[in-house]
Amino acid sequence: WREQNEVDSIRDMVEDCNGSFTPTAVRLQTVAAHFPMNFDYLVQETDELNEGDKSLVKPAILNVGEFDTRGITEKILASNSDDVELEDFLNYWIFLYESIHLRLYQQSLQFGQMTFLDEVCDLSGLSLQQFSPLFVTKVMSPWLKMTQAYYPETTRRIYILHPPAIIKVAWKLVTPLLSQGTIDKIRFVRKFDGSANDFVESASWLD
């Protein structure tokens, strides 16, 4: 699979970017613009760990409620799209996963202990319009299938902030594409009114 999808070339881009999580390829940058995320906590340098330090768990913030799924779907399905194809979309996520794995590997070697990633998914503003039939079948399905098949253990926990009233409908659309192992990682946080950054800084989310 890695050979067929030229993953080693994408890995070279990851290393050239020095862990910035910002791809140099223009098409991948176009995809990134539709999916706002914050990897600052993962790229922060840490010289040493104190006994009992929880810095071995690194959070990434995904502003899922702001994901422009309609815009990316229109670009991918355009008959003569010069911007983005499905391959570019999937390559962007490969770039992210490879970036994450490289960063965690480097920090694990540095500290002599395994370093893990937790996702903090902020659902503020999430709407059913983000789950159009075309997005679910043509974009989300191949994306999650690839993730589950080739990057199943990228995250340790997935924290869901600010789940809206439509979460039950969204859950029914997404969970059939997830393994039970991934579902078991998900934690809903229902009693937190602050921002995703506040949640991370509070440190109360670590378990």
Short mmCIF file of C-alpha atoms in Angstrom, two decimals:
data_model
loop_
_atom_site.label_atom_id
_atom_site.label_comp_id
_atom_site.label_asym_id
_atom_site.label_seq_id
_atom_site.Cartn_x
_atom_site.Cartn_y
_atom_site.Cartn_z
CA TRP A 1 0.00 0.00 0.00
CA ARG A 2 2.79 2.44 0.86
CA GLU A 3 4.47 1.78 -2.47
CA GLN A 4 1.25 2.10 -4.49
CA ASN A 5 0.42 5.42 -2.83
CA GLU A 6 4.01 6.77 -2.85
CA VAL A 7 3.88 7.25 0.90
CA ASP A 8 7.67 7.44 1.11
CA SER A 9 7.56 10.57 -1.07
CA ILE A 10 5.01 12.08 1.30
CA ARG A 11 7.25 11.09 4.21
CA ASP A 12 10.11 12.96 2.55
CA MET A 13 7.87 16.05 2.46
CA VAL A 14 7.14 15.56 6.17
CA GLU A 15 10.84 15.51 6.99
CA ASP A 16 11.51 18.53 4.77
CA CYS A 17 8.82 20.45 6.69
CA ASN A 18 10.67 19.84 9.98
CA GLY A 19 7.52 18.83 11.82
CA SER A 20 5.57 21.98 10.99
CA PHE A 21 2.44 20.03 9.97
CA THR A 22 2.17 22.38 6.97
CA PRO A 23 2.61 20.61 3.61
CA THR A 24 4.61 22.25 0.84
CA ALA A 25 2.45 20.80 -1.97
CA VAL A 26 -0.12 23.36 -3.12
CA ARG A 27 -2.97 20.87 -3.50
CA LEU A 28 -2.42 19.58 0.01
CA GLN A 29 -2.40 23.16 1.28
CA THR A 30 -5.80 23.62 -0.38
CA VAL A 31 -7.15 20.64 1.54
CA ALA A 32 -5.64 21.91 4.79
CA ALA A 33 -7.49 25.23 4.42
CA HIS A 34 -10.80 23.34 4.70
CA PHE A 35 -9.86 21.56 7.94
CA PRO A 36 -8.72 23.92 10.73
CA MET A 37 -6.61 22.11 13.33
CA ASN A 38 -4.01 23.04 15.93
CA PHE A 39 -0.88 20.93 16.43
CA ASP A 40 1.02 23.51 18.50
CA TYR A 41 1.06 21.33 21.61
CA LEU A 42 2.59 18.48 19.65
CA VAL A 43 5.43 20.55 18.20
CA GLN A 44 6.35 22.31 21.45
CA GLU A 45 9.88 21.43 22.47
CA THR A 46 10.38 19.85 25.90
CA ASP A 47 13.92 19.48 27.22
CA GLU A 48 13.19 17.17 30.14
CA LEU A 49 10.37 15.53 32.04
CA ASN A 50 9.77 15.59 35.76
CA GLU A 51 8.76 12.44 37.60
CA GLY A 52 5.08 11.81 36.97
CA ASP A 53 4.98 14.41 34.20
CA LYS A 54 2.09 13.89 31.80
CA SER A 55 3.85 15.58 28.90
CA LEU A 56 4.17 12.17 27.28
CA VAL A 57 0.59 12.69 26.14
CA LYS A 58 0.39 15.37 23.44
CA PRO A 59 -2.99 16.89 22.47
CA ALA A 60 -4.05 18.00 18.99
CA ILE A 61 -7.11 20.20 18.55
CA LEU A 62 -9.50 19.50 15.66
CA ASN A 63 -12.07 22.24 15.09
CA VAL A 64 -14.54 19.78 13.59
CA GLY A 65 -17.46 22.21 13.76
CA GLU A 66 -15.55 24.44 11.32
CA PHE A 67 -14.61 21.71 8.82
CA ASP A 68 -15.70 22.88 5.36
CA THR A 69 -16.88 19.51 4.11
CA ARG A 70 -19.16 21.04 1.51
CA GLY A 71 -16.37 23.07 -0.05
CA ILE A 72 -13.90 20.19 -0.21
CA THR A 73 -16.56 17.86 -1.64
CA GLU A 74 -17.39 20.34 -4.40
CA LYS A 75 -13.72 20.63 -5.33
CA ILE A 76 -13.15 16.86 -5.35
CA LEU A 77 -16.25 16.10 -7.42
CA ALA A 78 -15.81 18.91 -9.94
CA SER A 79 -15.61 17.35 -13.42
CA ASN A 80 -12.55 19.37 -14.41
CA SER A 81 -11.12 20.20 -11.00
CA ASP A 82 -7.72 21.85 -11.20
CA ASP A 83 -7.58 22.25 -7.42
CA VAL A 84 -8.07 18.99 -5.55
CA GLU A 85 -8.86 15.38 -6.35
CA LEU A 86 -9.70 12.60 -3.90
CA GLU A 87 -6.10 11.42 -4.12
CA ASP A 88 -4.89 14.85 -2.93
CA PHE A 89 -7.40 14.77 -0.08
CA LEU A 90 -6.20 11.35 1.09
CA ASN A 91 -2.56 12.36 0.62
CA TYR A 92 -3.10 15.31 2.95
CA TRP A 93 -4.27 12.99 5.72
CA ILE A 94 -1.37 10.64 5.02
CA PHE A 95 0.90 13.67 5.40
CA LEU A 96 -0.68 14.47 8.78
CA TYR A 97 -0.53 10.90 10.05
CA GLU A 98 3.08 10.52 8.98
CA SER A 99 3.91 13.87 10.61
CA ILE A 100 2.29 12.75 13.85
CA HIS A 101 4.05 9.40 13.86
CA LEU A 102 7.44 10.97 13.16
CA ARG A 103 7.00 13.54 15.95
CA LEU A 104 5.87 10.94 18.48
CA TYR A 105 8.74 8.64 17.48
CA GLN A 106 11.29 11.43 17.93
CA GLN A 107 9.95 12.35 21.35
CA SER A 108 9.76 8.72 22.45
CA LEU A 109 13.45 8.31 21.59
CA GLN A 110 14.29 11.55 23.38
CA PHE A 111 12.66 10.55 26.66
CA GLY A 112 13.05 6.80 26.50
CA GLN A 113 9.30 6.37 26.94
CA MET A 114 6.38 6.04 24.55
CA THR A 115 4.74 9.35 23.66
CA PHE A 116 1.04 9.38 22.78
CA LEU A 117 -1.40 11.67 20.98
CA ASP A 118 -4.87 12.60 22.20
CA GLU A 119 -7.36 14.30 19.87
CA VAL A 120 -9.55 17.06 21.23
CA CYS A 121 -12.45 17.49 18.80
CA ASP A 122 -14.37 20.74 19.23
CA LEU A 123 -17.86 20.30 17.73
CA SER A 124 -18.95 23.90 18.26
CA GLY A 125 -21.00 24.91 15.22
CA LEU A 126 -21.39 21.37 13.88
CA SER A 127 -24.39 20.97 11.56
CA LEU A 128 -25.99 18.24 9.49
CA GLN A 129 -25.02 20.19 6.37
CA GLN A 130 -21.49 18.95 6.98
CA PHE A 131 -22.71 15.38 6.46
CA SER A 132 -24.19 15.54 2.99
CA PRO A 133 -24.72 12.19 1.25
CA LEU A 134 -22.01 13.06 -1.28
CA PHE A 135 -19.47 13.90 1.43
CA VAL A 136 -20.27 10.78 3.46
CA THR A 137 -20.10 8.34 0.53
CA LYS A 138 -17.50 9.94 -1.75
CA VAL A 139 -15.10 11.56 0.71
CA MET A 140 -15.58 10.55 4.34
CA SER A 141 -15.98 6.84 3.64
CA PRO A 142 -12.65 6.34 1.74
CA TRP A 143 -10.92 8.66 4.22
CA LEU A 144 -11.99 6.73 7.32
CA LYS A 145 -11.46 3.37 5.64
CA MET A 146 -7.87 4.35 4.86
CA THR A 147 -7.35 5.64 8.38
CA GLN A 148 -8.75 2.50 9.98
CA ALA A 149 -6.76 0.18 7.70
CA TYR A 150 -3.34 1.85 7.76
CA TYR A 151 -3.24 4.28 10.73
CA PRO A 152 -5.51 2.64 13.34
CA GLU A 153 -3.41 3.43 16.42
CA THR A 154 -2.52 7.06 15.75
CA THR A 155 -4.43 8.35 18.80
CA ARG A 156 -4.71 7.21 22.43
CA ARG A 157 -7.96 9.01 23.29
CA ILE A 158 -10.50 11.12 21.37
CA TYR A 159 -12.24 13.79 23.44
CA ILE A 160 -15.47 15.29 22.08
CA LEU A 161 -16.17 18.86 23.26
CA HIS A 162 -19.43 20.78 22.91
CA PRO A 163 -21.50 18.00 21.30
CA PRO A 164 -24.60 19.61 19.70
CA ALA A 165 -28.14 18.28 19.58
CA ILE A 166 -27.47 16.64 16.20
CA ILE A 167 -24.69 14.45 17.60
CA LYS A 168 -26.91 11.35 17.63
CA VAL A 169 -27.50 11.67 13.89
CA ALA A 170 -23.82 12.35 13.17
CA TRP A 171 -22.85 9.42 15.38
CA LYS A 172 -25.02 7.06 13.35
CA LEU A 173 -23.35 8.23 10.14
CA VAL A 174 -19.78 7.99 11.37
CA THR A 175 -19.59 4.97 13.68
CA PRO A 176 -20.33 2.31 10.99
CA LEU A 177 -17.03 3.38 9.41
CA LEU A 178 -15.05 3.03 12.65
CA SER A 179 -13.60 -0.04 14.32
CA GLN A 180 -14.74 -0.95 17.81
CA GLY A 181 -11.23 -0.15 19.01
CA THR A 182 -11.57 3.43 17.76
CA ILE A 183 -15.07 3.81 19.22
CA ASP A 184 -13.76 2.68 22.61
CA LYS A 185 -11.25 5.56 22.58
CA ILE A 186 -13.97 8.22 22.35
CA ARG A 187 -14.89 10.25 25.45
CA PHE A 188 -17.75 12.78 25.41
CA VAL A 189 -17.13 15.86 27.55
CA ARG A 190 -20.54 17.36 28.34
CA LYS A 191 -19.77 19.65 31.27
CA PHE A 192 -17.14 21.98 29.92
CA ASP A 193 -18.00 25.48 28.69
CA GLY A 194 -14.54 26.75 27.81
CA SER A 195 -12.61 26.63 24.56
CA ALA A 196 -10.62 23.66 23.31
CA ASN A 197 -7.43 25.45 24.39
CA ASP A 198 -8.89 25.96 27.87
CA PHE A 199 -9.69 22.25 27.98
CA VAL A 200 -6.14 21.29 27.07
CA GLU A 201 -4.58 23.78 29.48
CA SER A 202 -6.77 22.57 32.36
CA ALA A 203 -5.00 19.18 32.24
CA SER A 204 -8.08 17.63 33.85
CA TRP A 205 -8.72 15.71 30.63
CA LEU A 206 -5.72 13.41 31.07
CA ASP A 207 -6.60 9.89 32.26
#
